[in-house]
GROMACS .gro file of C-alpha atoms in nm:
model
  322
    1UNK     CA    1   1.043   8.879  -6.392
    2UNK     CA    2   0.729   8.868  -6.689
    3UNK     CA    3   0.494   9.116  -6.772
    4UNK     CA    4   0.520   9.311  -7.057
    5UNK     CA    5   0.713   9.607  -6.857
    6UNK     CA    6   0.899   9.297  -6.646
    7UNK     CA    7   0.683   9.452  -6.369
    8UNK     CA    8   0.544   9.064  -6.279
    9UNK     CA    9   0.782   8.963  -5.985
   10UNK     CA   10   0.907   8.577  -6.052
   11UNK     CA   11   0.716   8.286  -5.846
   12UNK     CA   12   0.835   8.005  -5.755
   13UNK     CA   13   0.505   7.806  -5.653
   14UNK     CA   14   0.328   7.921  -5.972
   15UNK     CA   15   0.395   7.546  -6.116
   16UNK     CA   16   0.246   7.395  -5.823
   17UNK     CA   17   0.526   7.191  -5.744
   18UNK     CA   18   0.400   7.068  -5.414
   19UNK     CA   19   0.221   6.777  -5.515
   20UNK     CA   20  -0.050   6.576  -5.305
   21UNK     CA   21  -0.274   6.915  -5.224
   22UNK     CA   22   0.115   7.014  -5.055
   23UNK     CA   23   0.114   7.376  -4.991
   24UNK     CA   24   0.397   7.604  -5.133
   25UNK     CA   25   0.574   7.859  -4.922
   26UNK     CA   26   0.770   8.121  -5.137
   27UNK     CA   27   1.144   8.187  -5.010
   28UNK     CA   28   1.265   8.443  -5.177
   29UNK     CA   29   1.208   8.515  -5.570
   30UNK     CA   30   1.368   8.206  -5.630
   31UNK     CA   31   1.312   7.962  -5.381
   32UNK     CA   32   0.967   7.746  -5.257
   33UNK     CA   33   0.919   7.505  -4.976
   34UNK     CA   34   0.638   7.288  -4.958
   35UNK     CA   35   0.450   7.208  -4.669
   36UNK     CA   36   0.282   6.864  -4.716
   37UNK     CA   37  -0.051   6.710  -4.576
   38UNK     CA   38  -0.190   6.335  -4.540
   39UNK     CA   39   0.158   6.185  -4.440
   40UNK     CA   40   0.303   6.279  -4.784
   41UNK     CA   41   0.671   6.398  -4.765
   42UNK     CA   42   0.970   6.482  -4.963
   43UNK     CA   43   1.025   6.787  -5.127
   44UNK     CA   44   0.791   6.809  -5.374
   45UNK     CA   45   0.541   6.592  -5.117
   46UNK     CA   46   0.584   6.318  -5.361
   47UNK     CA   47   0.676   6.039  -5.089
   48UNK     CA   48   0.361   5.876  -4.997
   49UNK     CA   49   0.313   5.760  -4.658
   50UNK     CA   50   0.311   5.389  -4.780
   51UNK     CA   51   0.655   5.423  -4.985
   52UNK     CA   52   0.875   5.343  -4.682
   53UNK     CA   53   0.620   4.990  -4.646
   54UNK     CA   54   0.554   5.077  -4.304
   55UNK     CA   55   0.329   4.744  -4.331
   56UNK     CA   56   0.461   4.455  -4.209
   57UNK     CA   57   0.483   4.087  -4.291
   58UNK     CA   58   0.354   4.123  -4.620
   59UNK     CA   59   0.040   4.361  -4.525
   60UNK     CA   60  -0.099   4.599  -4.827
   61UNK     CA   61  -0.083   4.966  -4.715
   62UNK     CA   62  -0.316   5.237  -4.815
   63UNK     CA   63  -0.297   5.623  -4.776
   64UNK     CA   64  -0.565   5.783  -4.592
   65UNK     CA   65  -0.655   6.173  -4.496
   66UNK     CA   66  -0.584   6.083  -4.078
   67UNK     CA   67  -0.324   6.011  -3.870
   68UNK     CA   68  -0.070   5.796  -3.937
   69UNK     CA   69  -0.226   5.888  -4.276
   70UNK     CA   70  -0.230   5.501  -4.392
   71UNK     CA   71  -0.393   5.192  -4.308
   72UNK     CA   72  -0.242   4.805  -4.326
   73UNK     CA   73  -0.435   4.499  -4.451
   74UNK     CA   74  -0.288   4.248  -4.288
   75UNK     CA   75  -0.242   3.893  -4.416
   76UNK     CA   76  -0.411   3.611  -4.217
   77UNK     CA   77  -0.297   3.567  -3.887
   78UNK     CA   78  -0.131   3.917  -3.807
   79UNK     CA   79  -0.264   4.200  -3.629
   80UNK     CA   80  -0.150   4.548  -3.523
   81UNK     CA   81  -0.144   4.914  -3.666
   82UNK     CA   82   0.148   4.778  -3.879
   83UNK     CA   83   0.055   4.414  -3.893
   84UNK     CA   84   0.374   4.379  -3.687
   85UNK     CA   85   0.147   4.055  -3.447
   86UNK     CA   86   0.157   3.718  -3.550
   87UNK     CA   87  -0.108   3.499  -3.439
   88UNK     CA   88   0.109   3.351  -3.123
   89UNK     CA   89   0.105   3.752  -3.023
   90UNK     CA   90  -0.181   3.702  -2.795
   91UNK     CA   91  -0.009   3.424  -2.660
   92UNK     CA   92  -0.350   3.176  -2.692
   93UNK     CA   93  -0.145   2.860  -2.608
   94UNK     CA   94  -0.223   2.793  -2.233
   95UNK     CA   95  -0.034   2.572  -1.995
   96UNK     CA   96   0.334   2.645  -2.111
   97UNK     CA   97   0.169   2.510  -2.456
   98UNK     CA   98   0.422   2.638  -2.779
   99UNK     CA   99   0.283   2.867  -3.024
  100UNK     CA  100   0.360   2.848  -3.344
  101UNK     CA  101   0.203   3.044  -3.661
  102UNK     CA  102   0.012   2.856  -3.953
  103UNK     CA  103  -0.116   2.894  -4.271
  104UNK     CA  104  -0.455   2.766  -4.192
  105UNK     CA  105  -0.728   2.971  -3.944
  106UNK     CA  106  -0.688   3.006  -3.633
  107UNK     CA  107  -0.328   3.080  -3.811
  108UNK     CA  108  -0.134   2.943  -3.508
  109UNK     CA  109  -0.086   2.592  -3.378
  110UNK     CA  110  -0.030   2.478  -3.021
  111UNK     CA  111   0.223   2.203  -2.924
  112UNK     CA  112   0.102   2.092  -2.585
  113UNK     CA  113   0.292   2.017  -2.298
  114UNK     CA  114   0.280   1.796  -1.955
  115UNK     CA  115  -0.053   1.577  -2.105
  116UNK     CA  116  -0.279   1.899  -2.173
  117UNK     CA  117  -0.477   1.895  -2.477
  118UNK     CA  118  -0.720   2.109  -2.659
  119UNK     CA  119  -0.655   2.379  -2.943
  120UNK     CA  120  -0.528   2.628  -2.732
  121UNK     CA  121  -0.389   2.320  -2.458
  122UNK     CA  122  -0.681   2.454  -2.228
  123UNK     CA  123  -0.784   2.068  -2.190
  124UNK     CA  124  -0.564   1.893  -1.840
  125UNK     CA  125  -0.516   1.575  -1.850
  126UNK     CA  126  -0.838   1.492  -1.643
  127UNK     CA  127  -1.050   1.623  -1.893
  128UNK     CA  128  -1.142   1.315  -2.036
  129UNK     CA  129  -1.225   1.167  -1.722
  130UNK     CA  130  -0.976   0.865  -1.764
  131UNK     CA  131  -1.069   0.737  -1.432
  132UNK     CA  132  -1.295   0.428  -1.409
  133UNK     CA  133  -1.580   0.313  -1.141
  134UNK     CA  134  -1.608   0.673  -0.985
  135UNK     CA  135  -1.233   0.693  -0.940
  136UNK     CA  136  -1.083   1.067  -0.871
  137UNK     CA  137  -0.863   1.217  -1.089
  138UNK     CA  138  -0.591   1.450  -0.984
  139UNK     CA  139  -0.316   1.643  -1.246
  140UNK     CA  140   0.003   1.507  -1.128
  141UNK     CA  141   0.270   1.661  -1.355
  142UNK     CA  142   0.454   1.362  -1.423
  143UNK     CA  143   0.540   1.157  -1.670
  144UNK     CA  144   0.427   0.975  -1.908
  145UNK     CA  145   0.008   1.022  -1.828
  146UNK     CA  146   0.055   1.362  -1.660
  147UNK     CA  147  -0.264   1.263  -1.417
  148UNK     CA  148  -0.308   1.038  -1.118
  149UNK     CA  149  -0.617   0.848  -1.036
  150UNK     CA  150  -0.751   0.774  -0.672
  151UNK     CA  151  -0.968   0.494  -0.688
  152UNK     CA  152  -1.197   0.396  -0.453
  153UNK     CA  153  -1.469   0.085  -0.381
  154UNK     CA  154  -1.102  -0.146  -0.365
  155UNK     CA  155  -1.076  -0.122  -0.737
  156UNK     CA  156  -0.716  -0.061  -0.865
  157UNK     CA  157  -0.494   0.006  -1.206
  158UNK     CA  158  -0.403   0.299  -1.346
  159UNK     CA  159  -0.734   0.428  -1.448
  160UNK     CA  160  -0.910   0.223  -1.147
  161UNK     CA  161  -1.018  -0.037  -1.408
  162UNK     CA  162  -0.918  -0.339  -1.166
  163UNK     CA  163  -1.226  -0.495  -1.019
  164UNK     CA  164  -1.168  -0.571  -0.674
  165UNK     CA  165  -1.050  -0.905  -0.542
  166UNK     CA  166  -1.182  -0.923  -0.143
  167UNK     CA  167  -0.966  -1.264  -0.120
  168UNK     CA  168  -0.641  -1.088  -0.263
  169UNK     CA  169  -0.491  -0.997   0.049
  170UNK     CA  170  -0.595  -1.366   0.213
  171UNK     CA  171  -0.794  -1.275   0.518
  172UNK     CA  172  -0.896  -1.586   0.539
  173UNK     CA  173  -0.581  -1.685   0.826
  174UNK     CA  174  -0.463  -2.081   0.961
  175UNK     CA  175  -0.501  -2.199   0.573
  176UNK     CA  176  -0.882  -2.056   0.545
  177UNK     CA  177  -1.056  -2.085   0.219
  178UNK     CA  178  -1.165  -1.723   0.089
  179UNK     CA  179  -1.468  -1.681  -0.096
  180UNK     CA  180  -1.514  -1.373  -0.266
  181UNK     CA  181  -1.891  -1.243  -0.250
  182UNK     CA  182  -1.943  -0.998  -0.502
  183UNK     CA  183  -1.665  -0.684  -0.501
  184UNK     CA  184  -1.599  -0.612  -0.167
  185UNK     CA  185  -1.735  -0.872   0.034
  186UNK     CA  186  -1.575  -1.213   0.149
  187UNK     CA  187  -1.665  -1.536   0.358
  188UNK     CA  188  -1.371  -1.761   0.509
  189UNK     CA  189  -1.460  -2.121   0.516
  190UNK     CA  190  -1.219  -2.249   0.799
  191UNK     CA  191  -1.046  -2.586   0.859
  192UNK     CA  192  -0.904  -2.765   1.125
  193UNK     CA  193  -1.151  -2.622   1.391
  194UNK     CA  194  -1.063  -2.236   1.370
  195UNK     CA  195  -1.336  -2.004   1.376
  196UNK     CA  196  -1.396  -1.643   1.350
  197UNK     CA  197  -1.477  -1.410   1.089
  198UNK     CA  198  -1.098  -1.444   0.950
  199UNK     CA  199  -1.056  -1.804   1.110
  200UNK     CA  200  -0.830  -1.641   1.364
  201UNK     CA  201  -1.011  -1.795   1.657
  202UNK     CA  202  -0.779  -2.081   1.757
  203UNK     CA  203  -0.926  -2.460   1.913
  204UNK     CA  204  -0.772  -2.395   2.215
  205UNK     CA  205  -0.877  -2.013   2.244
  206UNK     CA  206  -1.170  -2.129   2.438
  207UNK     CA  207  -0.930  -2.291   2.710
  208UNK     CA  208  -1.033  -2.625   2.644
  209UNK     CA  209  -0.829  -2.738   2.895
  210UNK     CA  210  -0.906  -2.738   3.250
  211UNK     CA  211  -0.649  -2.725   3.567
  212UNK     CA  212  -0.357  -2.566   3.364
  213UNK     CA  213  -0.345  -2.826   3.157
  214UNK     CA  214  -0.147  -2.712   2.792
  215UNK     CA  215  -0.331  -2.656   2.471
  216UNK     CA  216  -0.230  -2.725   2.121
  217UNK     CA  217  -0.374  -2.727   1.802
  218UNK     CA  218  -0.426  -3.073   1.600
  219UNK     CA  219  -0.528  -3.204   1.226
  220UNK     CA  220  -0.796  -3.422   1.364
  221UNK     CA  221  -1.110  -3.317   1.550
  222UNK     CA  222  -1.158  -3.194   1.793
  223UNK     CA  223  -0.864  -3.013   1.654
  224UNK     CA  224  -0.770  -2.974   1.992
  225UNK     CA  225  -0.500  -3.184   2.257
  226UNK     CA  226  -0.482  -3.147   2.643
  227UNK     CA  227  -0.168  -3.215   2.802
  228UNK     CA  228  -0.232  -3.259   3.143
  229UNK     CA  229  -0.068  -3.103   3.483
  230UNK     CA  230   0.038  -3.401   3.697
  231UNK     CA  231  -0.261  -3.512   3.861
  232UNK     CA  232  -0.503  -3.466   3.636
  233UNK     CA  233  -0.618  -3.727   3.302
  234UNK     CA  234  -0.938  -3.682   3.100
  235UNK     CA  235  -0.980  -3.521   2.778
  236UNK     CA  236  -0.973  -3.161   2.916
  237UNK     CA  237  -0.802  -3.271   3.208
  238UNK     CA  238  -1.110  -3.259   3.422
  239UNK     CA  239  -1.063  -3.555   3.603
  240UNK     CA  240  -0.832  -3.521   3.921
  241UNK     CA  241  -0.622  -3.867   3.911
  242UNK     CA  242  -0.733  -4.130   4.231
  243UNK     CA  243  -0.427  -4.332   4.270
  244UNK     CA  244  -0.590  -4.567   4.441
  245UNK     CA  245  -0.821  -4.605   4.158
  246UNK     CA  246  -0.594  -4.805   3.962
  247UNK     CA  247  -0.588  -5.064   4.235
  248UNK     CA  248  -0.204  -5.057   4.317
  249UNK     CA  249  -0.221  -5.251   4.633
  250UNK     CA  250  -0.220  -5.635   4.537
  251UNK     CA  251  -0.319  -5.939   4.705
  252UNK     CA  252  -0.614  -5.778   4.852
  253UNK     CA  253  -0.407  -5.510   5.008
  254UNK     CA  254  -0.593  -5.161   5.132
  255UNK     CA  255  -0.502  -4.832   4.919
  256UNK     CA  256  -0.522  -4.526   5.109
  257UNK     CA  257  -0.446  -4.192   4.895
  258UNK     CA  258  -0.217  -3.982   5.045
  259UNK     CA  259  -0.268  -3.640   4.836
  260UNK     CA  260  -0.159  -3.608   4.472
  261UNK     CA  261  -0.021  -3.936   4.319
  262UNK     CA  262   0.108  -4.041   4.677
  263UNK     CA  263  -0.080  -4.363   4.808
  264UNK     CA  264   0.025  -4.610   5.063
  265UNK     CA  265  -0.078  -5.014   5.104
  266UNK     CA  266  -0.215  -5.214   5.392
  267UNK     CA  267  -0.115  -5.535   5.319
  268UNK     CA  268  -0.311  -5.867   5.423
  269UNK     CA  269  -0.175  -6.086   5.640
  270UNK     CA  270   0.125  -6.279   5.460
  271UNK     CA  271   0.217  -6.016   5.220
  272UNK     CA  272   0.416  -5.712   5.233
  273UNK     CA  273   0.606  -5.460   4.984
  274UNK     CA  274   0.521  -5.109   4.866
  275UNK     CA  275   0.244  -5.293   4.668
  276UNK     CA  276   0.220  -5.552   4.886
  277UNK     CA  277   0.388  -5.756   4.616
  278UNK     CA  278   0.589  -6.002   4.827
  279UNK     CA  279   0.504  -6.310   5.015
  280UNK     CA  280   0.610  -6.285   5.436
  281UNK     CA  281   0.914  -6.511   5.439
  282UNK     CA  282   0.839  -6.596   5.806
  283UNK     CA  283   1.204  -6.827   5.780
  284UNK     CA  284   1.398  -6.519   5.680
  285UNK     CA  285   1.549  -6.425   6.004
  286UNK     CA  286   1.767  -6.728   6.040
  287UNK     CA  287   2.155  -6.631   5.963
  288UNK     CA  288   2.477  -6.768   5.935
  289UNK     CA  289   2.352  -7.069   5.704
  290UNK     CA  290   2.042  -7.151   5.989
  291UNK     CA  291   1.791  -7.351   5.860
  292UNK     CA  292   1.392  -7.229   5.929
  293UNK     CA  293   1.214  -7.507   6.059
  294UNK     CA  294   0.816  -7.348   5.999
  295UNK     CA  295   0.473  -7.532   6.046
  296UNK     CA  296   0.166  -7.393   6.069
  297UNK     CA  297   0.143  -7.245   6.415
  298UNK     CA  298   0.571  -7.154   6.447
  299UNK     CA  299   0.905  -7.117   6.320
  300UNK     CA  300   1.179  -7.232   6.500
  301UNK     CA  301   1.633  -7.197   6.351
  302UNK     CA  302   1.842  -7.472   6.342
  303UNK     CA  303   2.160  -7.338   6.395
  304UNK     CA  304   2.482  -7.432   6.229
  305UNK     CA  305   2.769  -7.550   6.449
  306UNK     CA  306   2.906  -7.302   6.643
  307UNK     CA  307   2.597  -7.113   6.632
  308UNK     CA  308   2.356  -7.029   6.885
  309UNK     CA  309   2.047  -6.800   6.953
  310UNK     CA  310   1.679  -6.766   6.798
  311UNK     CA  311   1.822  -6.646   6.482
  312UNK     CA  312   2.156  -6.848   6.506
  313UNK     CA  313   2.322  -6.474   6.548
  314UNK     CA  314   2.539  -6.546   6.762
  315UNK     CA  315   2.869  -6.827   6.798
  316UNK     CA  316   2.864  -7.054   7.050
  317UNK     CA  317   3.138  -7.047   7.360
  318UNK     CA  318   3.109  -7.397   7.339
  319UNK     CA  319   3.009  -7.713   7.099
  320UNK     CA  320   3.035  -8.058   7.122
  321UNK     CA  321   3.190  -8.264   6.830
  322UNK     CA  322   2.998  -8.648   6.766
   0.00000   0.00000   0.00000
């Protein structure tokens, strides 16, 4: 107690103990609590709100009059209430690109995956349009270029950068010279008598050869060879073979065609044969060693002895010996 009659009851909060505009609750005589403001706590609301570094990563905290009754300056790069978000937080890597934080703005790098590209990998690998000659590009996924390109016009490579060849895939058939006009075009230049716009037309496709006579292809104009049915002769086997016009009958005989190669001979008087090849023995019919006694007008056999008849065919019953 004070006062001059100790009439002054003691308090406790009369030394303002409660610090940081804290209010102080008397308990007792003896005995104060104090009820602290702006975040501050501890007994004496000594502890400011910033003591326990509620700011991360290096932020700078400051103690303000409203809930949560600081505020964090955050470093480069973080965010949040207690600058607990790097800069990968808002995950700005696209594309299954890695995040990782930097010292430099934007404060966060991206490592780029599967051929994307771009500060935040936002970029695919057709971005910078690696096809050639109006050649589509397409994201792929694989390795190593990550795109594909569909060319078109016949140009080829990996980025359609292949001119066209219009003689690569040699049209041009039955050993045909190609020649290439411009990119897509081509002319065949044929040999050995093909034609056709790819020299496929064979010689003997236009059935050269008449009456079923066989085709086949030669080196030498007319590029073309006829091998006649029997019958038939001529180039093309269009002439129908005349026996008779090889004059087969000699001596003056008479041919007379009998169909096909078939011909038969007349012979002249004196000759006979197929072909009318042999002289008429008119002495031939004399036998057993008879000799032909001829003249102009008759023929006549003297007979051996012991032979008898016209033709000495026959033995004689009976001879006389001189």
């Amino acid at each position: 107690y004070t006062g001059d009659k100790c009439e002054i009851k003691p308090d406790p909060c009369a030394s303002k103990p409660c610090a940081n505009e804290g209010e102080c609750i008397r308990i007792g005589y003896y005995n104060y609590k104090c009820k602290c403001v702006n975040g501050y706590t501890g007994d004496q609301c000594t502890e400011s709100p910033c003591s326990k570094y509620p700011c991360k990563n290096q932020g700078t905290c400051t103690a303000t009059n409203s809930k949560p009754f600081y505020s964090c300056v955050c470093k480069n790069g973080y965010t949040g209430d207690q600058c607990q978000n790097d800069a990968c937080y808002s995950r700005p890597c696209q594309n299954k690109g890695v995040c990782s934080v930097s010292a430099t703005d934007p404060y966060y790098k991206c490592s780029c995956k599967n051929g994307y590209t771009g500060s935040i990998c936002d970029k695919d690998p057709c971005y910078s349009a690696p096809c050639e000659n109006s050649g589509k590009c397409i994201v792929s996924g694989v390795s190593p270029y990550f795109y594909k390109c569909i060319c078109v016009n016949g140009f080829t490579g990996r980025r359609c950068q292949i001119k066209p060849n219009p003689c690569a895939s040699k049209p041009c058939q039955n050993e045909g010279e190609c020649l290439p006009l411009g990119y897509r075009g081509y002319k065949c230049k044929c040999n050995n008598g093909y034609t056709g716009e790819n020299c496929e037309i064979s010689p003997c496709s236009r059935k050269p050869c008449q009456n079923g006579g066989f085709c086949s292809s030669i080196n030498c104009k007319p590029f073309y060879k006829c091998t006649c049915k029997r019958g038939y002769t001529g180039y093309n086997c269009e002439k129908k073979i005349n026996p008779c016009d090889a004059r087969p009958c000699l001596h003056g005989g008479f041919c007379q065609c009998l169909g096909g190669l078939m011909f038969k001979c007349r012979c002249r008087d004196g000759w006979t044969g197929n072909r009318c090849q042999k002289r008429v023995d008119k002495c031939g019919g004399c036998f057993n060693g008879g000799r032909c006694l001829c003249n102009k007008y008759k023929w006549s056999c003297r007979c051996q002895k012991g032979f008898t008849g016209g033709h000495c065919q026959r033995k004689a019953k009976y001879y006389y010996k001189r």
